[in-house]
């Protein structure tokens, strides 16, 4: 029997897209989740159940890839799930896991594998195309893999383990729609949700499973970031959905909240302590923490020195009140003065620059670490990608923490997300969006005097992004500048560039200063920084391996 979807023939069937949460190296939990979804789908008379790639094993396993014991567990649960298909009334189940392949030397090695099972046995096809009977009907489908890029069957399955990257979903959907239309296939894409990590960085998976018709139409999709069982009936009428053009700010917000919640749970962290200065980074992080962990599990500390103005302290207090979190004020100036006096007494006077770092370390390694122990939680890091790029932070100071959720967001993106929260909820005080960003560690950074951070984020964000995410180096930047193309290439404004640099010498001095920091001490700082949440294609950590001596 055949059915027409958008004018093209395909099998009459119910296809279940099982968008599950996958936990790395927990085949026991993943197996149970997969089995529960399979049973639910079979109860709804699904003919075909599609689960994600590496659904049994998870993706980021570290040294576990070489663990014979864990590899054996993966094979055991693979076979258990295959055996359970005997109880699913002829329903075909397709899932991904780690399999073992024998090499030329006779030894077995792990590899990503896709399993197709029905009636308690595994179906095999070297070409990746399958034909079987389901309750008297012919079922023809094929797998879309690197080895099989042009399947012949009318129904094509794409199993995926794809983490969230900003604007990935529109790119994926457009690619899948083009494939479906070009080859006149029905394409089923199944991805999972959850959080996994490669040590550094941390990845959040967004799901977004979907079905595309033979004319390239988006016919059905699952929501992002949550488990979902989507039953697609090829015989039912379908409303064509618009292909998204961008990932929304709401999706970015949800990715951050989900990542904090699940990564913290994976580590056994239930409560968090945050340095709440009243600046935009800490305001945004506090909002995310409350959404992820609950207001009763967040402690905000304001730790002023003589350089912290009333405006930022008022922002911090107002935000804490809006969020309903516990909020304490612990001044650091007495401790900083005592330390300076102690060193002066042994003829080791601390310069103003050194005292800036002393303030940061008194807050981070001192008060925040102690407060976390007393509160029964862990410290969250407020660093963003702009600061990490050039090491605008203090080791053992504001760079402490178990997680840096904003570490793959440029400062302009931090403001964009904070503005989104302000407009949606009003939780972030408007003043936090309007105040000049400043570390407030010296008189030279006085907000009241119109001073602040040495970075001009409306220009430096774009410059740094070209280095970090696009792979440009200082010679590329110089070439673009000489050609008059730097604003076009990086995305910064021409007028912005002219206002910042009255002449070539000013431009070159600024460029050399930040480049030397980026490829110098900032590398050591990044290697010691907390794990960041990967939200771009080049997050610091595993996505962007670095060498301190090979810069």
PDB file of N, CA and C in Angstrom, residues 329-370:
ATOM      1  N   UNK A 329      25.848  41.273  51.999  1.00  0.00           N
ATOM      2  CA  UNK A 329      26.877  42.244  51.658  1.00  0.00           C
ATOM      3  C   UNK A 329      28.085  41.999  52.560  1.00  0.00           C
ATOM      4  N   UNK A 330      29.221  41.701  51.938  1.00  0.00           N
ATOM      5  CA  UNK A 330      30.450  41.423  52.676  1.00  0.00           C
ATOM      6  C   UNK A 330      31.563  42.316  52.121  1.00  0.00           C
ATOM      7  N   UNK A 331      31.794  43.484  52.710  1.00  0.00           N
ATOM      8  CA  UNK A 331      32.824  44.393  52.197  1.00  0.00           C
ATOM      9  C   UNK A 331      34.217  43.758  52.258  1.00  0.00           C
ATOM     10  N   UNK A 332      35.029  44.024  51.227  1.00  0.00           N
ATOM     11  CA  UNK A 332      36.376  43.459  51.184  1.00  0.00           C
ATOM     12  C   UNK A 332      37.453  44.471  51.536  1.00  0.00           C
ATOM     13  N   UNK A 333      37.112  45.754  51.634  1.00  0.00           N
ATOM     14  CA  UNK A 333      38.146  46.773  51.804  1.00  0.00           C
ATOM     15  C   UNK A 333      38.990  46.568  53.060  1.00  0.00           C
ATOM     16  N   UNK A 334      38.408  46.229  54.211  1.00  0.00           N
ATOM     17  CA  UNK A 334      39.250  46.008  55.400  1.00  0.00           C
ATOM     18  C   UNK A 334      40.287  44.916  55.193  1.00  0.00           C
ATOM     19  N   UNK A 335      39.899  43.822  54.534  1.00  0.00           N
ATOM     20  CA  UNK A 335      40.840  42.722  54.301  1.00  0.00           C
ATOM     21  C   UNK A 335      41.926  43.133  53.312  1.00  0.00           C
ATOM     22  N   UNK A 336      41.556  43.890  52.273  1.00  0.00           N
ATOM     23  CA  UNK A 336      42.537  44.347  51.289  1.00  0.00           C
ATOM     24  C   UNK A 336      43.535  45.303  51.946  1.00  0.00           C
ATOM     25  N   UNK A 337      43.033  46.216  52.762  1.00  0.00           N
ATOM     26  CA  UNK A 337      43.915  47.166  53.459  1.00  0.00           C
ATOM     27  C   UNK A 337      44.861  46.432  54.400  1.00  0.00           C
ATOM     28  N   UNK A 338      44.341  45.441  55.096  1.00  0.00           N
ATOM     29  CA  UNK A 338      45.175  44.684  56.040  1.00  0.00           C
ATOM     30  C   UNK A 338      46.278  43.940  55.307  1.00  0.00           C
ATOM     31  N   UNK A 339      45.961  43.380  54.144  1.00  0.00           N
ATOM     32  CA  UNK A 339      46.962  42.663  53.362  1.00  0.00           C
ATOM     33  C   UNK A 339      48.033  43.619  52.840  1.00  0.00           C
ATOM     34  N   UNK A 340      47.601  44.784  52.363  1.00  0.00           N
ATOM     35  CA  UNK A 340      48.552  45.778  51.873  1.00  0.00           C
ATOM     36  C   UNK A 340      49.484  46.237  52.999  1.00  0.00           C
ATOM     37  N   UNK A 341      48.932  46.442  54.173  1.00  0.00           N
ATOM     38  CA  UNK A 341      49.739  46.864  55.330  1.00  0.00           C
ATOM     39  C   UNK A 341      50.725  45.773  55.726  1.00  0.00           C
ATOM     40  N   UNK A 342      50.271  44.518  55.676  1.00  0.00           N
ATOM     41  CA  UNK A 342      51.129  43.398  56.051  1.00  0.00           C
ATOM     42  C   UNK A 342      52.339  43.302  55.119  1.00  0.00           C
ATOM     43  N   UNK A 343      52.120  43.467  53.828  1.00  0.00           N
ATOM     44  CA  UNK A 343      53.222  43.372  52.871  1.00  0.00           C
ATOM     45  C   UNK A 343      54.138  44.597  52.959  1.00  0.00           C
ATOM     46  N   UNK A 344      53.556  45.754  53.222  1.00  0.00           N
ATOM     47  CA  UNK A 344      54.393  46.947  53.376  1.00  0.00           C
ATOM     48  C   UNK A 344      55.329  46.789  54.567  1.00  0.00           C
ATOM     49  N   UNK A 345      54.862  46.077  55.592  1.00  0.00           N
ATOM     50  CA  UNK A 345      55.668  45.863  56.791  1.00  0.00           C
ATOM     51  C   UNK A 345      56.881  44.996  56.559  1.00  0.00           C
ATOM     52  N   UNK A 346      56.912  44.238  55.486  1.00  0.00           N
ATOM     53  CA  UNK A 346      58.086  43.413  55.167  1.00  0.00           C
ATOM     54  C   UNK A 346      58.778  43.922  53.912  1.00  0.00           C
ATOM     55  N   UNK A 347      58.530  45.213  53.611  1.00  0.00           N
ATOM     56  CA  UNK A 347      59.186  45.896  52.484  1.00  0.00           C
ATOM     57  C   UNK A 347      58.849  45.232  51.144  1.00  0.00           C
ATOM     58  N   UNK A 348      57.618  44.800  51.005  1.00  0.00           N
ATOM     59  CA  UNK A 348      57.103  44.293  49.727  1.00  0.00           C
ATOM     60  C   UNK A 348      55.807  45.033  49.401  1.00  0.00           C
ATOM     61  N   UNK A 349      55.916  46.331  49.128  1.00  0.00           N
ATOM     62  CA  UNK A 349      54.694  47.111  48.900  1.00  0.00           C
ATOM     63  C   UNK A 349      53.946  46.630  47.664  1.00  0.00           C
ATOM     64  N   UNK A 350      52.627  46.642  47.751  1.00  0.00           N
ATOM     65  CA  UNK A 350      51.766  46.210  46.652  1.00  0.00           C
ATOM     66  C   UNK A 350      51.361  47.424  45.819  1.00  0.00           C
ATOM     67  N   UNK A 351      51.624  47.369  44.524  1.00  0.00           N
ATOM     68  CA  UNK A 351      51.264  48.467  43.628  1.00  0.00           C
ATOM     69  C   UNK A 351      49.756  48.509  43.432  1.00  0.00           C
ATOM     70  N   UNK A 352      49.298  49.590  42.843  1.00  0.00           N
ATOM     71  CA  UNK A 352      47.860  49.722  42.569  1.00  0.00           C
ATOM     72  C   UNK A 352      47.378  48.602  41.650  1.00  0.00           C
ATOM     73  N   UNK A 353      48.191  48.240  40.653  1.00  0.00           N
ATOM     74  CA  UNK A 353      47.805  47.175  39.734  1.00  0.00           C
ATOM     75  C   UNK A 353      47.691  45.840  40.465  1.00  0.00           C
ATOM     76  N   UNK A 354      48.643  45.571  41.369  1.00  0.00           N
ATOM     77  CA  UNK A 354      48.592  44.328  42.148  1.00  0.00           C
ATOM     78  C   UNK A 354      47.367  44.326  43.059  1.00  0.00           C
ATOM     79  N   UNK A 355      47.047  45.454  43.628  1.00  0.00           N
ATOM     80  CA  UNK A 355      45.893  45.528  44.533  1.00  0.00           C
ATOM     81  C   UNK A 355      44.573  45.280  43.797  1.00  0.00           C
ATOM     82  N   UNK A 356      44.532  45.562  42.485  1.00  0.00           N
ATOM     83  CA  UNK A 356      43.335  45.213  41.718  1.00  0.00           C
ATOM     84  C   UNK A 356      43.120  43.699  41.751  1.00  0.00           C
ATOM     85  N   UNK A 357      44.209  42.938  41.546  1.00  0.00           N
ATOM     86  CA  UNK A 357      44.096  41.480  41.576  1.00  0.00           C
ATOM     87  C   UNK A 357      43.837  40.966  42.986  1.00  0.00           C
ATOM     88  N   UNK A 358      44.391  41.646  43.970  1.00  0.00           N
ATOM     89  CA  UNK A 358      44.136  41.253  45.360  1.00  0.00           C
ATOM     90  C   UNK A 358      42.648  41.349  45.664  1.00  0.00           C
ATOM     91  N   UNK A 359      42.013  42.422  45.179  1.00  0.00           N
ATOM     92  CA  UNK A 359      40.567  42.557  45.397  1.00  0.00           C
ATOM     93  C   UNK A 359      39.807  41.379  44.780  1.00  0.00           C
ATOM     94  N   UNK A 360      40.155  41.048  43.522  1.00  0.00           N
ATOM     95  CA  UNK A 360      39.454  39.958  42.835  1.00  0.00           C
ATOM     96  C   UNK A 360      39.656  38.632  43.559  1.00  0.00           C
ATOM     97  N   UNK A 361      40.899  38.395  44.058  1.00  0.00           N
ATOM     98  CA  UNK A 361      41.163  37.123  44.736  1.00  0.00           C
ATOM     99  C   UNK A 361      40.524  37.077  46.119  1.00  0.00           C
ATOM    100  N   UNK A 362      40.436  38.217  46.756  1.00  0.00           N
ATOM    101  CA  UNK A 362      39.745  38.248  48.047  1.00  0.00           C
ATOM    102  C   UNK A 362      38.283  37.863  47.865  1.00  0.00           C
ATOM    103  N   UNK A 363      37.718  38.290  46.744  1.00  0.00           N
ATOM    104  CA  UNK A 363      36.325  37.928  46.469  1.00  0.00           C
ATOM    105  C   UNK A 363      36.191  36.459  46.071  1.00  0.00           C
ATOM    106  N   UNK A 364      37.040  36.031  45.104  1.00  0.00           N
ATOM    107  CA  UNK A 364      36.859  34.693  44.546  1.00  0.00           C
ATOM    108  C   UNK A 364      37.365  33.583  45.430  1.00  0.00           C
ATOM    109  N   UNK A 365      38.697  33.519  45.610  1.00  0.00           N
ATOM    110  CA  UNK A 365      39.290  32.442  46.407  1.00  0.00           C
ATOM    111  C   UNK A 365      38.983  32.606  47.885  1.00  0.00           C
ATOM    112  N   UNK A 366      38.639  33.831  48.283  1.00  0.00           N
ATOM    113  CA  UNK A 366      38.337  34.068  49.692  1.00  0.00           C
ATOM    114  C   UNK A 366      36.862  33.912  50.025  1.00  0.00           C
ATOM    115  N   UNK A 367      36.099  34.965  49.798  1.00  0.00           N
ATOM    116  CA  UNK A 367      34.713  34.990  50.265  1.00  0.00           C
ATOM    117  C   UNK A 367      33.793  34.031  49.509  1.00  0.00           C
ATOM    118  N   UNK A 368      33.862  34.019  48.186  1.00  0.00           N
ATOM    119  CA  UNK A 368      32.945  33.157  47.425  1.00  0.00           C
ATOM    120  C   UNK A 368      33.186  31.678  47.721  1.00  0.00           C
ATOM    121  N   UNK A 369      34.461  31.279  47.775  1.00  0.00           N
ATOM    122  CA  UNK A 369      34.763  29.876  48.065  1.00  0.00           C
ATOM    123  C   UNK A 369      34.280  29.490  49.461  1.00  0.00           C
ATOM    124  N   UNK A 370      34.506  30.361  50.441  1.00  0.00           N
ATOM    125  CA  UNK A 370      34.057  30.063  51.803  1.00  0.00           C
ATOM    126  C   UNK A 370      32.540  30.041  51.893  1.00  0.00           C
TER     127      UNK A 370
END
